[in-house]
PDB file of C-alpha atoms in Angstrom:
ATOM      1  CA  MET A   1     -29.852-182.295  40.293  1.00 56.00           C
ATOM      2  CA  ARG A   2     -29.015-186.228  40.326  1.00 66.00           C
ATOM      3  CA  PHE A   3     -32.183-189.083  40.530  1.00 71.00           C
ATOM      4  CA  ASP A   4     -33.465-189.669  42.986  1.00 76.00           C
ATOM      5  CA  PRO A   5     -35.375-193.128  42.472  1.00 79.00           C
ATOM      6  CA  GLY A   6     -37.118-193.547  45.513  1.00 79.00           C
ATOM      7  CA  LEU A   7     -37.545-190.251  45.766  1.00 84.00           C
ATOM      8  CA  ALA A   8     -40.342-190.728  41.630  1.00 88.00           C
ATOM      9  CA  LEU A   9     -41.030-193.991  43.517  1.00 89.00           C
ATOM     10  CA  THR A  10     -42.179-192.080  46.136  1.00 89.00           C
ATOM     11  CA  ALA A  11     -43.980-189.317  43.988  1.00 91.00           C
ATOM     12  CA  ALA A  12     -45.990-191.431  41.602  1.00 91.00           C
ATOM     13  CA  THR A  13     -47.134-193.619  44.740  1.00 92.00           C
ATOM     14  CA  VAL A  14     -48.713-190.695  45.732  1.00 92.00           C
ATOM     15  CA  ALA A  15     -49.717-189.221  42.380  1.00 93.00           C
ATOM     16  CA  GLY A  16     -51.442-193.250  42.058  1.00 90.00           C
ATOM     17  CA  LEU A  17     -53.169-192.530  45.386  1.00 90.00           C
ATOM     18  CA  GLY A  18     -54.042-188.569  44.906  1.00 90.00           C
ATOM     19  CA  LEU A  19     -55.287-189.636  41.049  1.00 91.00           C
ATOM     20  CA  ALA A  20     -57.682-192.984  43.293  1.00 90.00           C
ATOM     21  CA  ALA A  21     -58.893-190.757  45.239  1.00 89.00           C
ATOM     22  CA  LEU A  22     -60.615-187.728  43.078  1.00 91.00           C
ATOM     23  CA  GLY A  23     -61.776-190.596  41.378  1.00 88.00           C
ATOM     24  CA  ARG A  24     -63.281-191.818  44.534  1.00 85.00           C
ATOM     25  CA  TRP A  25     -65.055-189.087  46.291  1.00 87.00           C
ATOM     26  CA  ALA A  26     -64.860-185.707  43.814  1.00 84.00           C
ATOM     27  CA  LEU A  27     -65.444-187.798  39.828  1.00 85.00           C
ATOM     28  CA  ASP A  28     -66.665-190.337  40.829  1.00 78.00           C
ATOM     29  CA  SER A  29     -64.919-192.356  38.017  1.00 82.00           C
ATOM     30  CA  ALA A  30     -63.534-195.924  38.631  1.00 81.00           C
ATOM     31  CA  MET A  31     -61.555-194.687  35.230  1.00 87.00           C
ATOM     32  CA  ILE A  32     -59.678-192.719  36.891  1.00 89.00           C
ATOM     33  CA  GLU A  33     -59.516-194.541  39.988  1.00 88.00           C
ATOM     34  CA  GLY A  34     -58.265-197.703  38.469  1.00 89.00           C
ATOM     35  CA  PRO A  35     -55.290-196.811  37.386  1.00 91.00           C
ATOM     36  CA  GLY A  36     -54.704-194.904  40.254  1.00 91.00           C
ATOM     37  CA  LEU A  37     -54.578-197.019  41.918  1.00 91.00           C
ATOM     38  CA  ALA A  38     -53.013-199.731  39.806  1.00 92.00           C
ATOM     39  CA  LEU A  39     -49.723-196.590  40.325  1.00 93.00           C
ATOM     40  CA  ALA A  40     -50.071-196.869  43.645  1.00 93.00           C
ATOM     41  CA  TYR A  41     -49.129-200.157  44.287  1.00 93.00           C
ATOM     42  CA  LEU A  42     -46.812-200.585  41.547  1.00 94.00           C
ATOM     43  CA  ALA A  43     -45.067-197.369  42.796  1.00 92.00           C
ATOM     44  CA  GLY A  44     -45.366-197.947  46.224  1.00 90.00           C
ATOM     45  CA  GLY A  45     -45.888-201.515  46.336  1.00 88.00           C
ATOM     46  CA  VAL A  46     -43.422-203.738  44.074  1.00 90.00           C
ATOM     47  CA  PRO A  47     -40.384-201.640  45.879  1.00 90.00           C
ATOM     48  CA  ALA A  48     -41.803-202.729  48.977  1.00 88.00           C
ATOM     49  CA  ALA A  49     -42.754-206.434  48.555  1.00 88.00           C
ATOM     50  CA  LEU A  50     -38.465-206.983  46.162  1.00 89.00           C
ATOM     51  CA  THR A  51     -36.879-205.865  50.098  1.00 86.00           C
ATOM     52  CA  ALA A  52     -38.767-207.391  52.040  1.00 83.00           C
ATOM     53  CA  LEU A  53     -38.115-211.273  50.053  1.00 86.00           C
ATOM     54  CA  ARG A  54     -34.291-210.317  49.246  1.00 88.00           C
ATOM     55  CA  GLU A  55     -33.830-209.352  53.837  1.00 82.00           C
ATOM     56  CA  LEU A  56     -36.168-212.517  53.962  1.00 79.00           C
ATOM     57  CA  ARG A  57     -33.965-214.602  51.502  1.00 85.00           C
ATOM     58  CA  THR A  58     -29.869-213.622  53.132  1.00 85.00           C
ATOM     59  CA  ARG A  59     -31.025-212.124  56.029  1.00 78.00           C
ATOM     60  CA  ARG A  60     -33.677-214.690  57.037  1.00 77.00           C
ATOM     61  CA  ILE A  61     -35.403-211.344  58.494  1.00 75.00           C
ATOM     62  CA  LEU A  62     -38.982-210.745  58.406  1.00 75.00           C
ATOM     63  CA  ASP A  63     -39.271-207.147  58.173  1.00 75.00           C
ATOM     64  CA  ILE A  64     -41.543-203.603  58.350  1.00 80.00           C
ATOM     65  CA  ASP A  65     -41.505-205.178  54.517  1.00 82.00           C
ATOM     66  CA  LEU A  66     -43.157-207.775  54.833  1.00 82.00           C
ATOM     67  CA  LEU A  67     -46.006-206.706  56.751  1.00 82.00           C
ATOM     68  CA  MET A  68     -46.619-202.815  54.263  1.00 86.00           C
ATOM     69  CA  VAL A  69     -47.295-205.143  51.579  1.00 88.00           C
ATOM     70  CA  THR A  70     -48.987-208.877  53.083  1.00 87.00           C
ATOM     71  CA  ALA A  71     -51.300-205.239  54.736  1.00 87.00           C
ATOM     72  CA  ALA A  72     -51.824-204.052  51.430  1.00 90.00           C
ATOM     73  CA  LEU A  73     -52.970-206.859  49.679  1.00 88.00           C
ATOM     74  CA  ALA A  74     -55.288-208.305  52.456  1.00 85.00           C
ATOM     75  CA  ALA A  75     -57.111-204.466  51.917  1.00 86.00           C
ATOM     76  CA  LEU A  76     -57.070-205.008  48.376  1.00 88.00           C
ATOM     77  CA  ALA A  77     -58.388-208.988  49.323  1.00 83.00           C
ATOM     78  CA  VAL A  78     -61.355-207.619  50.565  1.00 81.00           C
ATOM     79  CA  GLY A  79     -62.194-204.415  49.034  1.00 82.00           C
ATOM     80  CA  ALA A  80     -60.951-201.837  50.590  1.00 84.00           C
ATOM     81  CA  ALA A  81     -57.917-200.630  48.121  1.00 88.00           C
ATOM     82  CA  LEU A  82     -57.831-197.081  48.098  1.00 91.00           C
ATOM     83  CA  GLU A  83     -57.468-197.736  52.150  1.00 90.00           C
ATOM     84  CA  GLY A  84     -54.836-200.574  51.568  1.00 90.00           C
ATOM     85  CA  ALA A  85     -53.124-197.806  49.096  1.00 91.00           C
ATOM     86  CA  VAL A  86     -53.110-194.836  51.435  1.00 92.00           C
ATOM     87  CA  LEU A  87     -50.304-197.311  53.354  1.00 90.00           C
ATOM     88  CA  LEU A  88     -48.296-197.668  50.909  1.00 92.00           C
ATOM     89  CA  ALA A  89     -48.184-194.423  49.839  1.00 92.00           C
ATOM     90  CA  LEU A  90     -47.611-193.773  54.635  1.00 91.00           C
ATOM     91  CA  PHE A  91     -44.956-195.514  54.934  1.00 89.00           C
ATOM     92  CA  SER A  92     -42.981-195.032  50.968  1.00 91.00           C
ATOM     93  CA  ILE A  93     -42.552-191.016  52.185  1.00 91.00           C
ATOM     94  CA  SER A  94     -41.606-192.246  55.526  1.00 87.00           C
ATOM     95  CA  ASN A  95     -38.913-194.582  53.889  1.00 85.00           C
ATOM     96  CA  THR A  96     -37.974-191.327  51.188  1.00 87.00           C
ATOM     97  CA  LEU A  97     -37.701-189.729  54.447  1.00 84.00           C
ATOM     98  CA  GLU A  98     -34.723-191.978  56.347  1.00 78.00           C
ATOM     99  CA  ASP A  99     -33.308-192.046  52.573  1.00 79.00           C
ATOM    100  CA  ARG A 100     -32.230-188.897  52.662  1.00 79.00           C
ATOM    101  CA  ALA A 101     -31.379-188.450  55.721  1.00 72.00           C
ATOM    102  CA  MET A 102     -28.600-190.814  55.662  1.00 71.00           C
ATOM    103  CA  GLY A 103     -28.248-189.021  52.232  1.00 71.00           C
ATOM    104  CA  ARG A 104     -26.609-186.148  53.487  1.00 72.00           C
ATOM    105  CA  ALA A 105     -24.478-188.446  55.757  1.00 68.00           C
ATOM    106  CA  ARG A 106     -23.127-190.208  52.035  1.00 71.00           C
ATOM    107  CA  ARG A 107     -23.392-186.272  50.873  1.00 75.00           C
ATOM    108  CA  ALA A 108     -20.992-184.549  53.814  1.00 71.00           C
ATOM    109  CA  VAL A 109     -18.545-187.818  52.863  1.00 71.00           C
ATOM    110  CA  GLU A 110     -18.571-187.298  49.132  1.00 74.00           C
ATOM    111  CA  ALA A 111     -18.227-183.237  49.492  1.00 76.00           C
ATOM    112  CA  LEU A 112     -15.181-183.593  51.909  1.00 74.00           C
ATOM    113  CA  MET A 113     -13.144-186.359  49.849  1.00 77.00           C
ATOM    114  CA  ALA A 114     -14.050-182.909  46.402  1.00 81.00           C
ATOM    115  CA  LEU A 115     -12.028-180.933  48.566  1.00 79.00           C
ATOM    116  CA  ARG A 116      -8.574-182.810  48.963  1.00 83.00           C
ATOM    117  CA  PRO A 117      -5.891-182.022  46.226  1.00 87.00           C
ATOM    118  CA  GLU A 118      -4.259-184.963  43.690  1.00 88.00           C
ATOM    119  CA  THR A 119      -1.003-183.670  43.247  1.00 90.00           C
ATOM    120  CA  ALA A 120       0.835-181.179  45.848  1.00 90.00           C
ATOM    121  CA  PHE A 121       4.585-180.089  44.952  1.00 92.00           C
ATOM    122  CA  LEU A 122       7.711-181.482  47.484  1.00 91.00           C
ATOM    123  CA  VAL A 123      10.761-179.309  48.282  1.00 91.00           C
ATOM    124  CA  THR A 124      13.507-181.575  46.744  1.00 91.00           C
ATOM    125  CA  ALA A 125      16.637-181.246  46.658  1.00 87.00           C
ATOM    126  CA  ASP A 126      16.834-180.951  42.757  1.00 85.00           C
ATOM    127  CA  GLY A 127      13.339-178.638  42.670  1.00 88.00           C
ATOM    128  CA  VAL A 128       9.794-178.014  43.504  1.00 90.00           C
ATOM    129  CA  VAL A 129       8.237-181.207  41.396  1.00 93.00           C
ATOM    130  CA  GLU A 130       4.263-182.244  41.427  1.00 90.00           C
ATOM    131  CA  VAL A 131       3.487-185.200  43.029  1.00 92.00           C
ATOM    132  CA  PRO A 132       1.180-187.238  44.889  1.00 91.00           C
ATOM    133  CA  VAL A 133      -1.056-186.244  48.034  1.00 88.00           C
ATOM    134  CA  ALA A 134      -0.527-189.426  48.514  1.00 87.00           C
ATOM    135  CA  THR A 135       3.051-190.420  48.457  1.00 90.00           C
ATOM    136  CA  LEU A 136       3.849-187.642  51.416  1.00 89.00           C
ATOM    137  CA  SER A 137       4.611-188.265  54.449  1.00 89.00           C
ATOM    138  CA  ALA A 138       5.751-186.595  57.775  1.00 89.00           C
ATOM    139  CA  GLY A 139       8.634-184.536  57.172  1.00 89.00           C
ATOM    140  CA  ASP A 140       8.431-183.637  53.301  1.00 92.00           C
ATOM    141  CA  THR A 141       8.300-179.772  53.081  1.00 92.00           C
ATOM    142  CA  VAL A 142       5.535-178.330  49.735  1.00 93.00           C
ATOM    143  CA  VAL A 143       5.373-175.538  48.250  1.00 94.00           C
ATOM    144  CA  LEU A 144       1.512-173.796  48.662  1.00 92.00           C
ATOM    145  CA  ARG A 145       0.895-170.903  46.592  1.00 92.00           C
ATOM    146  CA  PRO A 146      -1.952-167.843  46.022  1.00 92.00           C
ATOM    147  CA  GLY A 147      -5.295-169.948  45.452  1.00 90.00           C
ATOM    148  CA  ALA A 148      -3.679-173.796  45.881  1.00 90.00           C
ATOM    149  CA  ARG A 149      -5.174-176.227  48.568  1.00 90.00           C
ATOM    150  CA  VAL A 150      -2.769-177.509  51.431  1.00 90.00           C
ATOM    151  CA  PRO A 151      -2.404-180.847  49.853  1.00 90.00           C
ATOM    152  CA  VAL A 152      -1.625-182.676  53.679  1.00 90.00           C
ATOM    153  CA  ASP A 153      -1.785-181.315  57.626  1.00 91.00           C
ATOM    154  CA  GLY A 154       1.060-179.205  58.759  1.00 91.00           C
ATOM    155  CA  VAL A 155       3.341-176.320  60.068  1.00 94.00           C
ATOM    156  CA  ILE A 156       4.258-173.207  57.847  1.00 93.00           C
ATOM    157  CA  ALA A 157       7.718-173.597  58.002  1.00 93.00           C
ATOM    158  CA  SER A 158       8.489-170.200  56.020  1.00 92.00           C
ATOM    159  CA  GLY A 159       5.847-167.392  54.017  1.00 91.00           C
ATOM    160  CA  ASP A 160       2.449-165.747  56.052  1.00 91.00           C
ATOM    161  CA  GLY A 161      -0.752-165.504  54.014  1.00 90.00           C
ATOM    162  CA  SER A 162      -4.529-165.893  54.550  1.00 92.00           C
ATOM    163  CA  LEU A 163      -6.310-168.250  54.453  1.00 92.00           C
ATOM    164  CA  ASP A 164      -9.792-170.089  53.987  1.00 91.00           C
ATOM    165  CA  GLU A 165     -10.712-172.399  56.776  1.00 88.00           C
ATOM    166  CA  SER A 166     -14.179-172.737  56.596  1.00 86.00           C
ATOM    167  CA  THR A 167     -14.239-176.762  55.758  1.00 80.00           C
ATOM    168  CA  ILE A 168     -12.947-177.188  58.581  1.00 80.00           C
ATOM    169  CA  THR A 169     -13.703-174.983  61.059  1.00 80.00           C
ATOM    170  CA  GLY A 170     -17.002-172.958  58.963  1.00 78.00           C
ATOM    171  CA  GLU A 171     -15.645-169.845  60.272  1.00 81.00           C
ATOM    172  CA  SER A 172     -16.036-167.594  57.041  1.00 82.00           C
ATOM    173  CA  MET A 173     -13.001-164.869  57.716  1.00 89.00           C
ATOM    174  CA  PRO A 174      -9.611-166.183  56.307  1.00 90.00           C
ATOM    175  CA  VAL A 175      -7.039-166.558  58.969  1.00 90.00           C
ATOM    176  CA  HIS A 176      -3.301-165.062  58.718  1.00 92.00           C
ATOM    177  CA  LYS A 177      -1.012-166.783  59.623  1.00 92.00           C
ATOM    178  CA  ALA A 178       2.739-167.046  59.682  1.00 91.00           C
ATOM    179  CA  ALA A 179       5.763-169.331  60.222  1.00 91.00           C
ATOM    180  CA  GLY A 180       4.822-171.602  63.455  1.00 92.00           C
ATOM    181  CA  ALA A 181       1.289-171.848  62.269  1.00 92.00           C
ATOM    182  CA  PRO A 182      -0.888-175.060  62.182  1.00 93.00           C
ATOM    183  CA  VAL A 183      -2.604-175.450  58.298  1.00 92.00           C
ATOM    184  CA  PHE A 184      -5.083-178.130  57.599  1.00 90.00           C
ATOM    185  CA  GLU A 185      -6.003-180.439  54.515  1.00 88.00           C
ATOM    186  CA  ALA A 186      -8.018-179.008  52.360  1.00 86.00           C
ATOM    187  CA  THR A 187      -8.045-175.554  53.686  1.00 88.00           C
ATOM    188  CA  VAL A 188      -7.046-172.203  50.759  1.00 92.00           C
ATOM    189  CA  ASN A 189      -4.085-170.180  50.250  1.00 92.00           C
ATOM    190  CA  LEU A 190      -5.484-166.798  49.767  1.00 92.00           C
ATOM    191  CA  ASN A 191      -3.056-165.206  49.242  1.00 89.00           C
ATOM    192  CA  GLY A 192       1.469-164.980  49.925  1.00 87.00           C
ATOM    193  CA  VAL A 193       3.709-167.727  49.283  1.00 91.00           C
ATOM    194  CA  LEU A 194       4.198-170.597  51.876  1.00 92.00           C
ATOM    195  CA  GLN A 195       6.260-173.473  52.270  1.00 93.00           C
ATOM    196  CA  VAL A 196       4.610-176.019  54.864  1.00 93.00           C
ATOM    197  CA  THR A 197       6.335-178.733  56.512  1.00 93.00           C
ATOM    198  CA  VAL A 198       4.444-181.767  56.409  1.00 92.00           C
ATOM    199  CA  THR A 199       3.059-183.146  60.351  1.00 92.00           C
ATOM    200  CA  ARG A 200       1.211-186.081  59.302  1.00 89.00           C
ATOM    201  CA  ALA A 201      -0.202-187.683  56.287  1.00 86.00           C
ATOM    202  CA  MET A 202      -2.775-188.557  53.544  1.00 84.00           C
ATOM    203  CA  ALA A 203      -4.422-191.710  55.378  1.00 82.00           C
ATOM    204  CA  ASP A 204      -3.997-188.874  59.362  1.00 82.00           C
ATOM    205  CA  SER A 205      -5.226-185.749  58.351  1.00 82.00           C
ATOM    206  CA  THR A 206      -7.505-184.116  59.755  1.00 79.00           C
ATOM    207  CA  VAL A 207     -10.274-184.325  56.487  1.00 80.00           C
ATOM    208  CA  ALA A 208      -9.269-188.068  57.145  1.00 81.00           C
ATOM    209  CA  ARG A 209      -9.917-187.832  60.244  1.00 82.00           C
ATOM    210  CA  MET A 210     -13.713-185.928  59.575  1.00 79.00           C
ATOM    211  CA  ILE A 211     -14.733-188.457  56.043  1.00 77.00           C
ATOM    212  CA  ALA A 212     -14.210-191.374  58.956  1.00 79.00           C
ATOM    213  CA  LEU A 213     -16.128-190.060  61.792  1.00 76.00           C
ATOM    214  CA  VAL A 214     -18.817-189.968  59.058  1.00 73.00           C
ATOM    215  CA  THR A 215     -18.839-192.756  57.845  1.00 74.00           C
ATOM    216  CA  GLU A 216     -18.672-193.901  61.204  1.00 74.00           C
ATOM    217  CA  ALA A 217     -21.320-192.960  62.360  1.00 68.00           C
ATOM    218  CA  GLN A 218     -23.366-194.007  59.987  1.00 64.00           C
ATOM    219  CA  ALA A 219     -22.893-196.564  59.882  1.00 66.00           C
ATOM    220  CA  ALA A 220     -23.346-197.843  64.030  1.00 63.00           C
ATOM    221  CA  LYS A 221     -26.899-197.600  65.248  1.00 60.00           C
ATOM    222  CA  ALA A 222     -27.922-196.030  67.699  1.00 56.00           C
ATOM    223  CA  PRO A 223     -29.157-198.232  70.666  1.00 63.00           C
ATOM    224  CA  SER A 224     -32.244-197.012  69.431  1.00 59.00           C
ATOM    225  CA  GLU A 225     -32.294-198.438  66.455  1.00 60.00           C
ATOM    226  CA  ARG A 226     -30.994-201.203  67.152  1.00 63.00           C
ATOM    227  CA  PHE A 227     -34.069-202.169  69.674  1.00 62.00           C
ATOM    228  CA  SER A 228     -36.173-200.910  66.914  1.00 65.00           C
ATOM    229  CA  ASP A 229     -34.494-203.169  64.457  1.00 66.00           C
ATOM    230  CA  TRP A 230     -35.269-206.732  66.924  1.00 67.00           C
ATOM    231  CA  PHE A 231     -38.462-205.161  68.156  1.00 70.00           C
ATOM    232  CA  GLY A 232     -39.284-205.134  64.437  1.00 66.00           C
ATOM    233  CA  GLN A 233     -39.044-208.517  63.498  1.00 70.00           C
ATOM    234  CA  ARG A 234     -40.126-210.300  67.154  1.00 75.00           C
ATOM    235  CA  TYR A 235     -43.610-207.550  65.634  1.00 72.00           C
ATOM    236  CA  THR A 236     -43.972-208.131  62.148  1.00 70.00           C
ATOM    237  CA  LEU A 237     -42.902-212.095  62.974  1.00 75.00           C
ATOM    238  CA  LEU A 238     -46.839-211.578  65.659  1.00 81.00           C
ATOM    239  CA  VAL A 239     -48.719-210.240  63.489  1.00 76.00           C
ATOM    240  CA  LEU A 240     -48.154-212.554  60.594  1.00 75.00           C
ATOM    241  CA  ILE A 241     -48.923-215.457  63.301  1.00 81.00           C
ATOM    242  CA  GLY A 242     -52.212-213.399  65.424  1.00 80.00           C
ATOM    243  CA  ALA A 243     -53.210-212.696  61.819  1.00 75.00           C
ATOM    244  CA  GLY A 244     -53.077-215.883  59.738  1.00 80.00           C
ATOM    245  CA  LEU A 245     -55.118-217.584  63.622  1.00 85.00           C
ATOM    246  CA  ALA A 246     -57.797-215.287  63.989  1.00 82.00           C
ATOM    247  CA  LEU A 247     -58.274-216.346  59.295  1.00 77.00           C
ATOM    248  CA  ALA A 248     -58.512-219.384  60.929  1.00 84.00           C
ATOM    249  CA  GLY A 249     -60.695-218.826  64.217  1.00 85.00           C
ATOM    250  CA  PHE A 250     -63.842-216.373  61.847  1.00 81.00           C
ATOM    251  CA  LEU A 251     -63.652-218.714  59.319  1.00 83.00           C
ATOM    252  CA  ALA A 252     -64.162-221.479  61.475  1.00 85.00           C
ATOM    253  CA  LEU A 253     -66.872-220.108  63.311  1.00 84.00           C
ATOM    254  CA  GLY A 254     -68.180-219.553  59.632  1.00 83.00           C
ATOM    255  CA  TRP A 255     -67.551-215.190  58.998  1.00 85.00           C
ATOM    256  CA  GLY A 256     -67.561-215.230  54.982  1.00 80.00           C
ATOM    257  CA  TRP A 257     -64.062-214.907  53.304  1.00 74.00           C
ATOM    258  CA  ASN A 258     -64.201-211.325  52.922  1.00 71.00           C
ATOM    259  CA  ASP A 259     -65.284-210.628  56.267  1.00 73.00           C
ATOM    260  CA  ALA A 260     -62.969-213.040  57.906  1.00 69.00           C
ATOM    261  CA  LEU A 261     -60.083-211.357  56.178  1.00 68.00           C
ATOM    262  CA  TYR A 262     -61.705-207.814  57.211  1.00 64.00           C
TER     263      TYR A 262
END
């Protein structure tokens, strides 16, 4: 299982919050609450602060990370550290859920890439030779032995056999095919020796198009996401300005620092 730093930081943040809550309400022990709060603020606050600074430096954007960190630090400053830890934990959980959703798309692309064979057996005038799949072009003929993955999209020139097309269609039942039937890259020839005429190069194959679609979908932002980013930047700026003006106003009215900041 691959180590996920984001998940580990979220787990540490939630664990710190749980420890702090246990120390305050169950055990009434500052010796337990303090380390729990420190863990929650370090694991949940530092990554968010670094992200906020990076966005501010590279893209000149005030994003939601900055707002969350500011709110948590303000809570800490007025003696509401546990409330700030709750905020950091919820924010960390939401980021982890988003990252894992994006990770599924990345893993789908990686899985498709792993299914693509690197070599194929090309029929030439001198016999059958093993060549890189990337060198194949439309019109070439390749030999598929039992158990081999189809290297590129093509049409069966001779032979017949059953193919597992679950990687492309999701259908678990093998499909029997004979001369003239199309075959697709990354599917598996289960039995029979087939000669396949290449119809598309590797870059134009069905799997290549699937990878391109997944990658484009991952990179593209939906209209709702673009609006959310646009709104989030302006919301963050307005909240920070409004909070600063409110703090200045309360201080001018003679309120104490803690009361004004709270």
